[in-house]
Amino acid sequence: MSSVVIYCRSGFENDAAAEITFHAAEQGFAGYVKAKPNTGYVIYECFDAQHGDEIIKKVDFKNMVFARQWFAGTLIENMPVEDRVGAVVEAAKDFTLCSELRVETPDTNEGKELLTFCKKISTPLKKALEKRNIVLREPKANRPVMHVLFLTNNTAYVGYSYSFNNSPFFMGILRLRMPSDAPSRSTLKLDEAFNVFIPEQQRESRVAAGMRSVDLGACPGGWTYQLVRRGMFVSAIDNGPMNDDLMQTGQVKHFRADGFKYRPEKRNITWLVCDMVEKPTKVTSLMIDWAVNAYAKELIFNLKLPMKKRFDSVYECLSMIRAELEKYGISYELQAKHLYHDREEVTVHLNVTKVPQSLYS
Ligand SMILES: C[S@@+](CC[C@H](N)C(=O)[O-])C[C@H]1O[C@@H](n2cnc3c(N)ncnc32)[C@H](O)[C@@H]1O
């Protein structure tokens, strides 16, 4: 496979392009990017036909911030309208047996118009692929996922991703229902972050009732709502007005204070979340301070992106975190993602797994 197809939010093609170029080069691969503004995807063309497959194995998908999904594939153009199924099957004939088929489109208005067609073709296509032993009848773990990304009704990229290194979601999008009693739509960002960053089998223990948390820039309370919903006690820091129903739960204490100055009295906070609108490097420095001083164990925060050089800005902040934590000998896991519910921002998760006690005692 000579192409890597990367899905992103429409308008972020340059950032997704810069990101795949960076990671491919870091792993020693050479190629070039084809990207058009507002198409919702970019293509990384490898100089060596084998490299598409190797890139989606060797570059850790968790390190891709702007990519919602990716796969290694080839472009099929001018499919005969009377036999598009045959054209896709022919393009996939040498694939390793895949566990499932996802017939997708870019997440754009044009893409949405194609979704009905995608649904319609899915059933005959799946049947034909099953017959040729390209896709299994029943999904099975630890097998590649086959993707068909329709760009028009007779043009598509056909390929596969590896289930150990991809997004588990259709079109790379986790769709969540907006709770009717949540105080703001931002609530979905934190809900999505918990779902994307914390593996399902660990969620019950790591995002648990009774934990203490701090929400910096909490008002009107969309993020606090998610913490309360999960049974946590929340210190909500903001000068603005907090949603009344949340205050009634008895789980929330509202402090009218500056989120950049507030620090907890005790080191008993599991979760720090932060949605203050400020320069990304300023928020990053604050998060580093909380991590280095062991004020919280797990942190989720948003970095509001500048208009230009968004890739550079995010990677600068991630480098700052790595450099500081490593300097202090702190063990951690760090992940950042341009979530589906994020717009001009990315969400970062920092899990501090070990802080040398000498740092804060
Ligand atoms: C994007 S809103 C947060 C929305 C919230 N996460 C929700 O889901 O409802 C940003 C909030 O940060 C607060 N804020 C900005 N700077 C702050 C600061 N220095 N200290 C405390 N709060 C701050 C603002 O008052 C505002 O309510």
mmCIF file of C-alpha atoms and ligand atoms in Angstrom:
data_model
loop_
_atom_site.group_PDB
_atom_site.id
_atom_site.type_symbol
_atom_site.label_atom_id
_atom_site.label_comp_id
_atom_site.label_asym_id
_atom_site.label_seq_id
_atom_site.Cartn_x
_atom_site.Cartn_y
_atom_site.Cartn_z
ATOM 1 C CA MET A 1 0.000 0.000 0.000
ATOM 2 C CA SER A 2 1.583 3.233 -1.018
ATOM 3 C CA SER A 3 -0.948 5.661 0.505
ATOM 4 C CA VAL A 4 -1.858 6.401 4.088
ATOM 5 C CA VAL A 5 -5.317 7.945 4.314
ATOM 6 C CA ILE A 6 -5.852 10.176 7.338
ATOM 7 C CA TYR A 7 -9.227 11.503 8.498
ATOM 8 C CA CYS A 8 -9.351 14.840 10.304
ATOM 9 C CA ARG A 9 -11.773 17.621 11.145
ATOM 10 C CA SER A 10 -12.500 19.741 8.096
ATOM 11 C CA GLY A 11 -10.201 22.788 8.166
ATOM 12 C CA PHE A 12 -7.346 20.957 9.922
ATOM 13 C CA GLU A 13 -5.837 19.315 6.837
ATOM 14 C CA ASN A 14 -2.563 21.282 7.102
ATOM 15 C CA ASP A 15 -2.110 20.192 10.690
ATOM 16 C CA ALA A 16 -2.861 16.551 9.899
ATOM 17 C CA ALA A 17 -0.424 16.790 6.956
ATOM 18 C CA ALA A 18 2.359 18.284 9.080
ATOM 19 C CA GLU A 19 1.762 15.626 11.716
ATOM 20 C CA ILE A 20 1.954 12.548 9.454
ATOM 21 C CA THR A 21 5.019 13.978 7.687
ATOM 22 C CA PHE A 22 6.698 14.465 11.060
ATOM 23 C CA HIS A 23 5.929 10.978 12.385
ATOM 24 C CA ALA A 24 6.688 9.171 9.116
ATOM 25 C CA ALA A 25 10.060 10.935 8.886
ATOM 26 C CA GLU A 26 10.804 10.134 12.523
ATOM 27 C CA GLN A 27 10.357 6.437 11.696
ATOM 28 C CA GLY A 28 12.594 6.769 8.622
ATOM 29 C CA PHE A 29 9.909 6.802 5.901
ATOM 30 C CA ALA A 30 9.878 9.188 2.974
ATOM 31 C CA GLY A 31 6.918 10.511 1.044
ATOM 32 C CA TYR A 32 4.813 13.569 0.357
ATOM 33 C CA VAL A 33 1.373 14.783 1.346
ATOM 34 C CA LYS A 34 -1.641 15.549 -0.803
ATOM 35 C CA ALA A 35 -4.048 17.776 1.095
ATOM 36 C CA LYS A 36 -6.858 20.091 0.049
ATOM 37 C CA PRO A 37 -8.477 22.549 2.448
ATOM 38 C CA ASN A 38 -11.830 21.593 3.999
ATOM 39 C CA THR A 39 -11.912 18.059 2.593
ATOM 40 C CA GLY A 40 -11.671 16.316 5.986
ATOM 41 C CA TYR A 41 -8.804 14.027 4.959
ATOM 42 C CA VAL A 42 -5.193 14.036 3.766
ATOM 43 C CA ILE A 43 -3.177 11.474 1.836
ATOM 44 C CA TYR A 44 0.432 10.610 2.607
ATOM 45 C CA GLU A 45 1.970 9.126 -0.532
ATOM 46 C CA CYS A 46 4.941 6.887 0.240
ATOM 47 C CA PHE A 47 7.820 6.646 -2.208
ATOM 48 C CA ASP A 48 7.985 2.913 -1.468
ATOM 49 C CA ALA A 49 4.771 0.935 -2.038
ATOM 50 C CA GLN A 50 5.321 -1.198 1.107
ATOM 51 C CA HIS A 51 5.640 1.743 3.437
ATOM 52 C CA GLY A 52 1.943 2.611 3.863
ATOM 53 C CA ASP A 53 1.459 -0.672 5.708
ATOM 54 C CA GLU A 54 4.597 -0.166 7.787
ATOM 55 C CA ILE A 55 3.668 3.380 8.790
ATOM 56 C CA ILE A 56 0.289 2.365 10.201
ATOM 57 C CA LYS A 57 2.052 -0.329 12.209
ATOM 58 C CA LYS A 58 5.111 1.552 13.409
ATOM 59 C CA VAL A 59 3.820 5.062 14.081
ATOM 60 C CA ASP A 60 1.798 4.897 17.288
ATOM 61 C CA PHE A 61 -1.736 6.066 16.480
ATOM 62 C CA LYS A 62 -1.964 7.350 20.057
ATOM 63 C CA ASN A 63 0.686 9.922 19.131
ATOM 64 C CA MET A 64 -1.433 11.309 16.305
ATOM 65 C CA VAL A 65 -3.284 14.369 17.600
ATOM 66 C CA PHE A 66 -5.093 15.598 14.510
ATOM 67 C CA ALA A 67 -5.841 12.196 12.944
ATOM 68 C CA ARG A 68 -9.254 10.790 13.777
ATOM 69 C CA GLN A 69 -8.584 7.606 11.835
ATOM 70 C CA TRP A 70 -6.119 6.261 9.328
ATOM 71 C CA PHE A 71 -5.600 3.330 7.017
ATOM 72 C CA ALA A 72 -3.203 2.113 4.353
ATOM 73 C CA GLY A 73 -4.890 1.946 0.988
ATOM 74 C CA THR A 74 -5.132 2.680 -2.707
ATOM 75 C CA LEU A 75 -7.352 4.942 -4.750
ATOM 76 C CA ILE A 76 -9.910 3.478 -7.139
ATOM 77 C CA GLU A 77 -11.328 5.956 -9.616
ATOM 78 C CA ASN A 78 -14.029 5.680 -12.258
ATOM 79 C CA MET A 79 -15.619 2.595 -10.774
ATOM 80 C CA PRO A 80 -18.249 1.288 -13.173
ATOM 81 C CA VAL A 81 -21.564 2.446 -11.692
ATOM 82 C CA GLU A 82 -23.164 -0.910 -12.465
ATOM 83 C CA ASP A 83 -20.468 -2.839 -10.528
ATOM 84 C CA ARG A 84 -18.853 -0.782 -7.788
ATOM 85 C CA VAL A 85 -18.932 -3.821 -5.510
ATOM 86 C CA GLY A 86 -16.806 -5.765 -7.992
ATOM 87 C CA ALA A 87 -14.302 -2.898 -8.242
ATOM 88 C CA VAL A 88 -13.861 -2.695 -4.453
ATOM 89 C CA VAL A 89 -13.558 -6.481 -4.087
ATOM 90 C CA GLU A 90 -10.921 -6.553 -6.833
ATOM 91 C CA ALA A 91 -8.903 -3.825 -5.057
ATOM 92 C CA ALA A 92 -9.089 -5.772 -1.772
ATOM 93 C CA LYS A 93 -8.396 -9.247 -3.111
ATOM 94 C CA ASP A 94 -4.949 -9.550 -1.493
ATOM 95 C CA PHE A 95 -5.906 -8.163 1.926
ATOM 96 C CA THR A 96 -5.322 -10.234 5.049
ATOM 97 C CA LEU A 97 -8.669 -11.504 6.342
ATOM 98 C CA CYS A 98 -10.377 -8.513 8.002
ATOM 99 C CA SER A 99 -12.732 -8.635 10.970
ATOM 100 C CA GLU A 100 -15.101 -5.926 9.834
ATOM 101 C CA LEU A 101 -15.951 -3.557 7.024
ATOM 102 C CA ARG A 102 -16.431 0.193 7.490
ATOM 103 C CA VAL A 103 -17.857 2.064 4.500
ATOM 104 C CA GLU A 104 -17.118 5.693 5.332
ATOM 105 C CA THR A 105 -16.899 9.224 3.940
ATOM 106 C CA PRO A 106 -14.966 12.330 4.984
ATOM 107 C CA ASP A 107 -16.755 14.280 7.742
ATOM 108 C CA THR A 108 -17.884 17.162 5.498
ATOM 109 C CA ASN A 109 -21.243 18.299 4.106
ATOM 110 C CA GLU A 110 -20.496 16.557 0.798
ATOM 111 C CA GLY A 111 -19.487 13.464 2.748
ATOM 112 C CA LYS A 112 -22.764 13.481 4.692
ATOM 113 C CA GLU A 113 -24.680 13.448 1.411
ATOM 114 C CA LEU A 114 -22.795 10.280 0.438
ATOM 115 C CA LEU A 115 -23.590 8.435 3.663
ATOM 116 C CA THR A 116 -26.968 7.135 2.458
ATOM 117 C CA PHE A 117 -25.238 5.659 -0.571
ATOM 118 C CA CYS A 118 -22.556 4.154 1.723
ATOM 119 C CA LYS A 119 -25.221 2.467 3.853
ATOM 120 C CA LYS A 120 -26.908 1.116 0.740
ATOM 121 C CA ILE A 121 -23.765 -0.393 -0.759
ATOM 122 C CA SER A 122 -22.514 -1.797 2.579
ATOM 123 C CA THR A 123 -24.703 -4.923 2.604
ATOM 124 C CA PRO A 124 -23.980 -6.230 -0.929
ATOM 125 C CA LEU A 125 -20.328 -5.247 -0.538
ATOM 126 C CA LYS A 126 -19.964 -7.099 2.774
ATOM 127 C CA LYS A 127 -21.608 -10.199 1.289
ATOM 128 C CA ALA A 128 -19.244 -10.147 -1.693
ATOM 129 C CA LEU A 129 -16.210 -9.654 0.580
ATOM 130 C CA GLU A 130 -17.314 -12.516 2.849
ATOM 131 C CA LYS A 131 -17.682 -14.785 -0.147
ATOM 132 C CA ARG A 132 -14.125 -13.997 -1.246
ATOM 133 C CA ASN A 133 -12.791 -14.512 2.314
ATOM 134 C CA ILE A 134 -11.679 -10.883 2.640
ATOM 135 C CA VAL A 135 -13.998 -9.951 5.528
ATOM 136 C CA LEU A 136 -15.293 -12.277 8.256
ATOM 137 C CA ARG A 137 -19.027 -12.868 8.726
ATOM 138 C CA GLU A 138 -18.794 -12.023 12.450
ATOM 139 C CA PRO A 139 -16.357 -9.396 13.786
ATOM 140 C CA LYS A 140 -13.423 -10.925 15.651
ATOM 141 C CA ALA A 141 -10.830 -9.241 17.862
ATOM 142 C CA ASN A 142 -7.212 -8.835 16.739
ATOM 143 C CA ARG A 143 -7.914 -8.693 13.012
ATOM 144 C CA PRO A 144 -7.514 -5.740 10.630
ATOM 145 C CA VAL A 145 -10.457 -3.478 9.835
ATOM 146 C CA MET A 146 -11.286 -2.919 6.174
ATOM 147 C CA HIS A 147 -12.095 0.661 5.177
ATOM 148 C CA VAL A 148 -13.728 2.008 2.038
ATOM 149 C CA LEU A 149 -13.673 5.796 2.044
ATOM 150 C CA PHE A 150 -16.000 7.085 -0.659
ATOM 151 C CA LEU A 151 -15.060 10.531 -1.986
ATOM 152 C CA THR A 152 -17.732 10.464 -4.716
ATOM 153 C CA ASN A 153 -20.104 7.690 -5.704
ATOM 154 C CA ASN A 154 -17.500 6.188 -8.034
ATOM 155 C CA THR A 155 -14.207 7.140 -6.345
ATOM 156 C CA ALA A 156 -12.931 5.618 -3.115
ATOM 157 C CA TYR A 157 -9.825 4.770 -1.159
ATOM 158 C CA VAL A 158 -9.841 1.088 -0.249
ATOM 159 C CA GLY A 159 -7.585 -0.240 2.492
ATOM 160 C CA TYR A 160 -7.233 -1.501 6.040
ATOM 161 C CA SER A 161 -6.111 -0.428 9.486
ATOM 162 C CA TYR A 162 -4.823 -2.559 12.355
ATOM 163 C CA SER A 163 -7.125 -2.919 15.334
ATOM 164 C CA PHE A 164 -4.163 -2.549 17.733
ATOM 165 C CA ASN A 165 -3.291 0.832 16.239
ATOM 166 C CA ASN A 166 -6.418 2.630 14.993
ATOM 167 C CA SER A 167 -9.582 4.319 16.207
ATOM 168 C CA PRO A 168 -12.246 1.801 17.196
ATOM 169 C CA PHE A 169 -14.998 4.144 15.988
ATOM 170 C CA PHE A 170 -16.807 4.420 12.647
ATOM 171 C CA MET A 171 -15.207 7.372 10.775
ATOM 172 C CA GLY A 172 -12.983 7.804 13.853
ATOM 173 C CA ILE A 173 -15.863 9.571 15.597
ATOM 174 C CA LEU A 174 -17.303 8.761 18.999
ATOM 175 C CA ARG A 175 -20.876 10.034 18.910
ATOM 176 C CA LEU A 176 -22.308 10.878 22.299
ATOM 177 C CA ARG A 177 -25.777 11.932 23.318
ATOM 178 C CA MET A 178 -26.069 15.410 24.821
ATOM 179 C CA PRO A 179 -27.565 14.962 28.309
ATOM 180 C CA SER A 180 -30.667 17.173 28.523
ATOM 181 C CA ASP A 181 -29.790 18.463 32.007
ATOM 182 C CA ALA A 182 -26.123 19.349 31.327
ATOM 183 C CA PRO A 183 -25.382 23.068 31.706
ATOM 184 C CA SER A 184 -23.358 23.407 28.482
ATOM 185 C CA ARG A 185 -22.491 21.563 25.287
ATOM 186 C CA SER A 186 -18.832 21.508 26.412
ATOM 187 C CA THR A 187 -19.872 18.646 28.644
ATOM 188 C CA LEU A 188 -19.455 16.302 25.660
ATOM 189 C CA LYS A 189 -15.741 17.143 25.404
ATOM 190 C CA LEU A 190 -14.944 15.756 28.829
ATOM 191 C CA ASP A 191 -17.262 12.782 28.317
ATOM 192 C CA GLU A 192 -15.467 12.000 25.065
ATOM 193 C CA ALA A 193 -12.055 12.517 26.688
ATOM 194 C CA PHE A 194 -12.795 9.948 29.425
ATOM 195 C CA ASN A 195 -13.970 7.498 26.763
ATOM 196 C CA VAL A 196 -11.037 8.029 24.406
ATOM 197 C CA PHE A 197 -8.156 8.324 26.873
ATOM 198 C CA ILE A 198 -9.037 5.781 29.558
ATOM 199 C CA PRO A 199 -9.173 2.167 28.371
ATOM 200 C CA GLU A 200 -12.619 0.694 28.978
ATOM 201 C CA GLN A 201 -11.386 -2.023 31.322
ATOM 202 C CA GLN A 202 -9.710 0.606 33.570
ATOM 203 C CA ARG A 203 -12.482 3.227 33.528
ATOM 204 C CA GLU A 204 -14.354 1.860 36.516
ATOM 205 C CA SER A 205 -11.300 2.102 38.761
ATOM 206 C CA ARG A 206 -9.686 5.262 37.375
ATOM 207 C CA VAL A 207 -12.801 7.431 36.962
ATOM 208 C CA ALA A 208 -14.646 6.384 40.078
ATOM 209 C CA ALA A 209 -17.250 7.533 42.568
ATOM 210 C CA GLY A 210 -15.875 9.148 45.706
ATOM 211 C CA MET A 211 -12.763 10.569 44.033
ATOM 212 C CA ARG A 212 -11.842 14.205 44.575
ATOM 213 C CA SER A 213 -11.459 16.460 41.594
ATOM 214 C CA VAL A 214 -10.790 20.084 40.670
ATOM 215 C CA ASP A 215 -12.322 21.865 37.677
ATOM 216 C CA LEU A 216 -10.437 25.044 36.673
ATOM 217 C CA GLY A 217 -12.607 27.439 34.636
ATOM 218 C CA ALA A 218 -15.651 25.395 35.571
ATOM 219 C CA CYS A 219 -18.628 27.657 34.791
ATOM 220 C CA PRO A 220 -21.393 27.113 33.896
ATOM 221 C CA GLY A 221 -20.540 23.506 34.796
ATOM 222 C CA GLY A 222 -20.495 21.229 31.750
ATOM 223 C CA TRP A 223 -17.281 19.495 32.826
ATOM 224 C CA THR A 224 -18.252 19.501 36.503
ATOM 225 C CA TYR A 225 -21.478 17.776 35.401
ATOM 226 C CA GLN A 226 -19.423 14.844 34.036
ATOM 227 C CA LEU A 227 -17.419 14.556 37.264
ATOM 228 C CA VAL A 228 -20.584 14.715 39.390
ATOM 229 C CA ARG A 229 -22.277 12.177 37.123
ATOM 230 C CA ARG A 230 -19.436 9.795 37.877
ATOM 231 C CA GLY A 231 -19.939 10.291 41.625
ATOM 232 C CA MET A 232 -16.924 12.533 42.287
ATOM 233 C CA PHE A 233 -16.561 15.490 44.664
ATOM 234 C CA VAL A 234 -15.621 18.622 42.748
ATOM 235 C CA SER A 235 -13.944 21.896 43.656
ATOM 236 C CA ALA A 236 -15.148 24.194 40.878
ATOM 237 C CA ILE A 237 -12.928 27.222 40.356
ATOM 238 C CA ASP A 238 -14.353 30.169 38.412
ATOM 239 C CA ASN A 239 -15.543 33.721 38.980
ATOM 240 C CA GLY A 240 -18.640 33.060 36.899
ATOM 241 C CA PRO A 241 -22.026 31.641 37.988
ATOM 242 C CA MET A 242 -22.268 27.897 38.537
ATOM 243 C CA ASN A 243 -25.311 25.858 37.522
ATOM 244 C CA ASP A 244 -27.770 25.611 40.432
ATOM 245 C CA ASP A 245 -28.749 21.973 39.989
ATOM 246 C CA LEU A 246 -25.095 20.957 40.242
ATOM 247 C CA MET A 247 -24.701 22.924 43.476
ATOM 248 C CA GLN A 248 -27.802 21.158 44.848
ATOM 249 C CA THR A 249 -26.128 17.750 44.476
ATOM 250 C CA GLY A 250 -23.910 18.545 47.464
ATOM 251 C CA GLN A 251 -20.917 17.198 45.520
ATOM 252 C CA VAL A 252 -19.676 20.601 44.324
ATOM 253 C CA LYS A 253 -17.851 23.390 46.143
ATOM 254 C CA HIS A 254 -17.616 26.602 44.131
ATOM 255 C CA PHE A 255 -14.557 28.805 44.714
ATOM 256 C CA ARG A 256 -14.560 32.244 43.124
ATOM 257 C CA ALA A 257 -10.815 32.322 42.584
ATOM 258 C CA ASP A 258 -8.181 32.674 39.887
ATOM 259 C CA GLY A 259 -7.610 29.245 38.366
ATOM 260 C CA PHE A 260 -3.960 30.065 37.760
ATOM 261 C CA LYS A 261 -3.383 30.766 41.465
ATOM 262 C CA TYR A 262 -5.625 28.164 43.116
ATOM 263 C CA ARG A 263 -3.908 25.141 44.633
ATOM 264 C CA PRO A 264 -5.543 22.437 46.775
ATOM 265 C CA GLU A 265 -4.826 22.309 50.514
ATOM 266 C CA LYS A 266 -4.129 18.576 50.444
ATOM 267 C CA ARG A 267 -2.630 16.223 47.924
ATOM 268 C CA ASN A 268 -5.786 14.148 47.698
ATOM 269 C CA ILE A 269 -7.000 15.143 44.229
ATOM 270 C CA THR A 270 -7.279 12.368 41.663
ATOM 271 C CA TRP A 271 -8.576 14.393 38.717
ATOM 272 C CA LEU A 272 -7.693 17.920 37.641
ATOM 273 C CA VAL A 273 -9.625 19.191 34.626
ATOM 274 C CA CYS A 274 -9.097 22.590 33.043
ATOM 275 C CA ASP A 275 -11.001 24.393 30.318
ATOM 276 C CA MET A 276 -9.759 27.982 30.820
ATOM 277 C CA VAL A 277 -9.375 29.984 27.634
ATOM 278 C CA GLU A 278 -5.741 31.119 27.731
ATOM 279 C CA LYS A 279 -2.521 30.848 25.749
ATOM 280 C CA PRO A 280 -1.617 27.160 25.299
ATOM 281 C CA THR A 281 1.852 27.570 26.820
ATOM 282 C CA LYS A 282 0.395 29.329 29.881
ATOM 283 C CA VAL A 283 -2.097 26.508 30.498
ATOM 284 C CA THR A 284 0.671 23.961 29.874
ATOM 285 C CA SER A 285 2.953 25.576 32.476
ATOM 286 C CA LEU A 286 0.106 25.475 34.996
ATOM 287 C CA MET A 287 -0.524 21.793 34.294
ATOM 288 C CA ILE A 288 3.179 21.023 34.685
ATOM 289 C CA ASP A 289 3.134 22.754 38.058
ATOM 290 C CA TRP A 290 0.201 20.606 39.239
ATOM 291 C CA ALA A 291 1.893 17.434 37.987
ATOM 292 C CA VAL A 292 5.377 18.140 39.353
ATOM 293 C CA ASN A 293 3.989 19.045 42.765
ATOM 294 C CA ALA A 294 1.745 15.955 42.801
ATOM 295 C CA TYR A 295 -1.373 18.050 43.389
ATOM 296 C CA ALA A 296 -3.331 15.719 41.091
ATOM 297 C CA LYS A 297 -2.787 12.283 39.642
ATOM 298 C CA GLU A 298 -4.594 12.537 36.326
ATOM 299 C CA LEU A 299 -5.115 15.712 34.329
ATOM 300 C CA ILE A 300 -7.359 16.484 31.378
ATOM 301 C CA PHE A 301 -7.074 19.940 29.868
ATOM 302 C CA ASN A 302 -7.864 21.791 26.712
ATOM 303 C CA LEU A 303 -5.327 23.783 24.740
ATOM 304 C CA LYS A 304 -7.050 26.533 22.756
ATOM 305 C CA LEU A 305 -5.298 26.670 19.413
ATOM 306 C CA PRO A 306 -3.905 29.719 17.653
ATOM 307 C CA MET A 307 -5.202 30.553 14.150
ATOM 308 C CA LYS A 308 -2.015 29.443 12.456
ATOM 309 C CA LYS A 309 0.660 26.816 13.119
ATOM 310 C CA ARG A 310 -1.663 24.783 15.275
ATOM 311 C CA PHE A 311 0.456 21.651 14.840
ATOM 312 C CA ASP A 312 3.588 23.536 15.996
ATOM 313 C CA SER A 313 1.768 25.009 18.953
ATOM 314 C CA VAL A 314 0.423 21.656 20.217
ATOM 315 C CA TYR A 315 3.727 19.849 19.744
ATOM 316 C CA GLU A 316 5.581 22.653 21.531
ATOM 317 C CA CYS A 317 3.292 22.214 24.547
ATOM 318 C CA LEU A 318 3.679 18.427 24.529
ATOM 319 C CA SER A 319 7.473 18.812 24.371
ATOM 320 C CA MET A 320 7.378 21.237 27.311
ATOM 321 C CA ILE A 321 5.488 18.662 29.396
ATOM 322 C CA ARG A 322 7.827 15.806 28.469
ATOM 323 C CA ALA A 323 10.964 17.859 29.119
ATOM 324 C CA GLU A 324 9.828 19.100 32.544
ATOM 325 C CA LEU A 325 8.480 15.777 33.803
ATOM 326 C CA GLU A 326 11.558 13.924 32.654
ATOM 327 C CA LYS A 327 13.776 16.527 34.303
ATOM 328 C CA TYR A 328 12.118 15.709 37.646
ATOM 329 C CA GLY A 329 12.204 11.936 37.112
ATOM 330 C CA ILE A 330 8.403 11.674 36.967
ATOM 331 C CA SER A 331 6.803 8.691 35.221
ATOM 332 C CA TYR A 332 3.759 9.518 33.139
ATOM 333 C CA GLU A 333 1.534 8.758 30.151
ATOM 334 C CA LEU A 334 0.705 11.618 27.825
ATOM 335 C CA GLN A 335 -1.831 11.715 25.042
ATOM 336 C CA ALA A 336 -3.446 14.543 23.100
ATOM 337 C CA LYS A 337 -6.311 14.397 20.651
ATOM 338 C CA HIS A 338 -8.334 16.722 18.505
ATOM 339 C CA LEU A 339 -11.582 15.180 19.727
ATOM 340 C CA TYR A 340 -14.782 15.136 17.685
ATOM 341 C CA HIS A 341 -16.389 17.602 20.116
ATOM 342 C CA ASP A 342 -13.339 19.903 20.076
ATOM 343 C CA ARG A 343 -13.267 22.784 17.644
ATOM 344 C CA GLU A 344 -10.359 25.257 17.834
ATOM 345 C CA GLU A 345 -8.736 23.286 20.640
ATOM 346 C CA VAL A 346 -7.208 19.941 21.443
ATOM 347 C CA THR A 347 -7.649 17.894 24.594
ATOM 348 C CA VAL A 348 -4.678 16.556 26.520
ATOM 349 C CA HIS A 349 -4.564 13.743 29.058
ATOM 350 C CA LEU A 350 -1.632 13.445 31.441
ATOM 351 C CA ASN A 351 -1.524 10.474 33.772
ATOM 352 C CA VAL A 352 1.174 10.899 36.398
ATOM 353 C CA THR A 353 2.106 7.363 37.324
ATOM 354 C CA LYS A 354 5.028 8.056 39.689
ATOM 355 C CA VAL A 355 6.451 11.179 41.320
ATOM 356 C CA PRO A 356 9.668 10.865 43.356
ATOM 357 C CA GLN A 357 8.522 11.672 46.900
ATOM 358 C CA SER A 358 11.521 13.926 47.476
ATOM 359 C CA LEU A 359 9.932 16.435 45.094
ATOM 360 C CA TYR A 360 7.123 17.502 47.401
ATOM 361 C CA SER A 361 7.800 16.223 50.931
HETATM 362 C C1 LIG B 1 -14.864 27.636 28.056
HETATM 363 S S1 LIG B 1 -15.477 28.168 29.578
HETATM 364 C C2 LIG B 1 -15.575 26.682 30.505
HETATM 365 C C3 LIG B 1 -16.781 25.880 30.207
HETATM 366 C C4 LIG B 1 -16.932 24.704 31.151
HETATM 367 N N1 LIG B 1 -15.868 23.732 30.997
HETATM 368 C C5 LIG B 1 -18.259 24.000 30.923
HETATM 369 O O1 LIG B 1 -18.238 22.870 30.421
HETATM 370 O O2 LIG B 1 -19.294 24.575 31.242
HETATM 371 C C6 LIG B 1 -14.095 28.936 30.303
HETATM 372 C C7 LIG B 1 -14.318 29.389 31.742
HETATM 373 O O3 LIG B 1 -13.047 29.716 32.266
HETATM 374 C C8 LIG B 1 -13.219 30.756 33.181
HETATM 375 N N2 LIG B 1 -11.912 31.399 33.391
HETATM 376 C C9 LIG B 1 -11.129 32.039 32.494
HETATM 377 N N3 LIG B 1 -9.997 32.478 33.092
HETATM 378 C C10 LIG B 1 -10.075 32.072 34.385
HETATM 379 C C11 LIG B 1 -9.226 32.210 35.511
HETATM 380 N N4 LIG B 1 -8.047 32.848 35.411
HETATM 381 N N5 LIG B 1 -9.611 31.675 36.679
HETATM 382 C C12 LIG B 1 -10.785 31.004 36.791
HETATM 383 N N6 LIG B 1 -11.635 30.860 35.758
HETATM 384 C C13 LIG B 1 -11.292 31.380 34.574
HETATM 385 C C14 LIG B 1 -14.248 31.657 32.536
HETATM 386 O O4 LIG B 1 -14.911 32.444 33.523
HETATM 387 C C15 LIG B 1 -15.176 30.629 31.881
HETATM 388 O O5 LIG B 1 -16.293 30.344 32.701
#
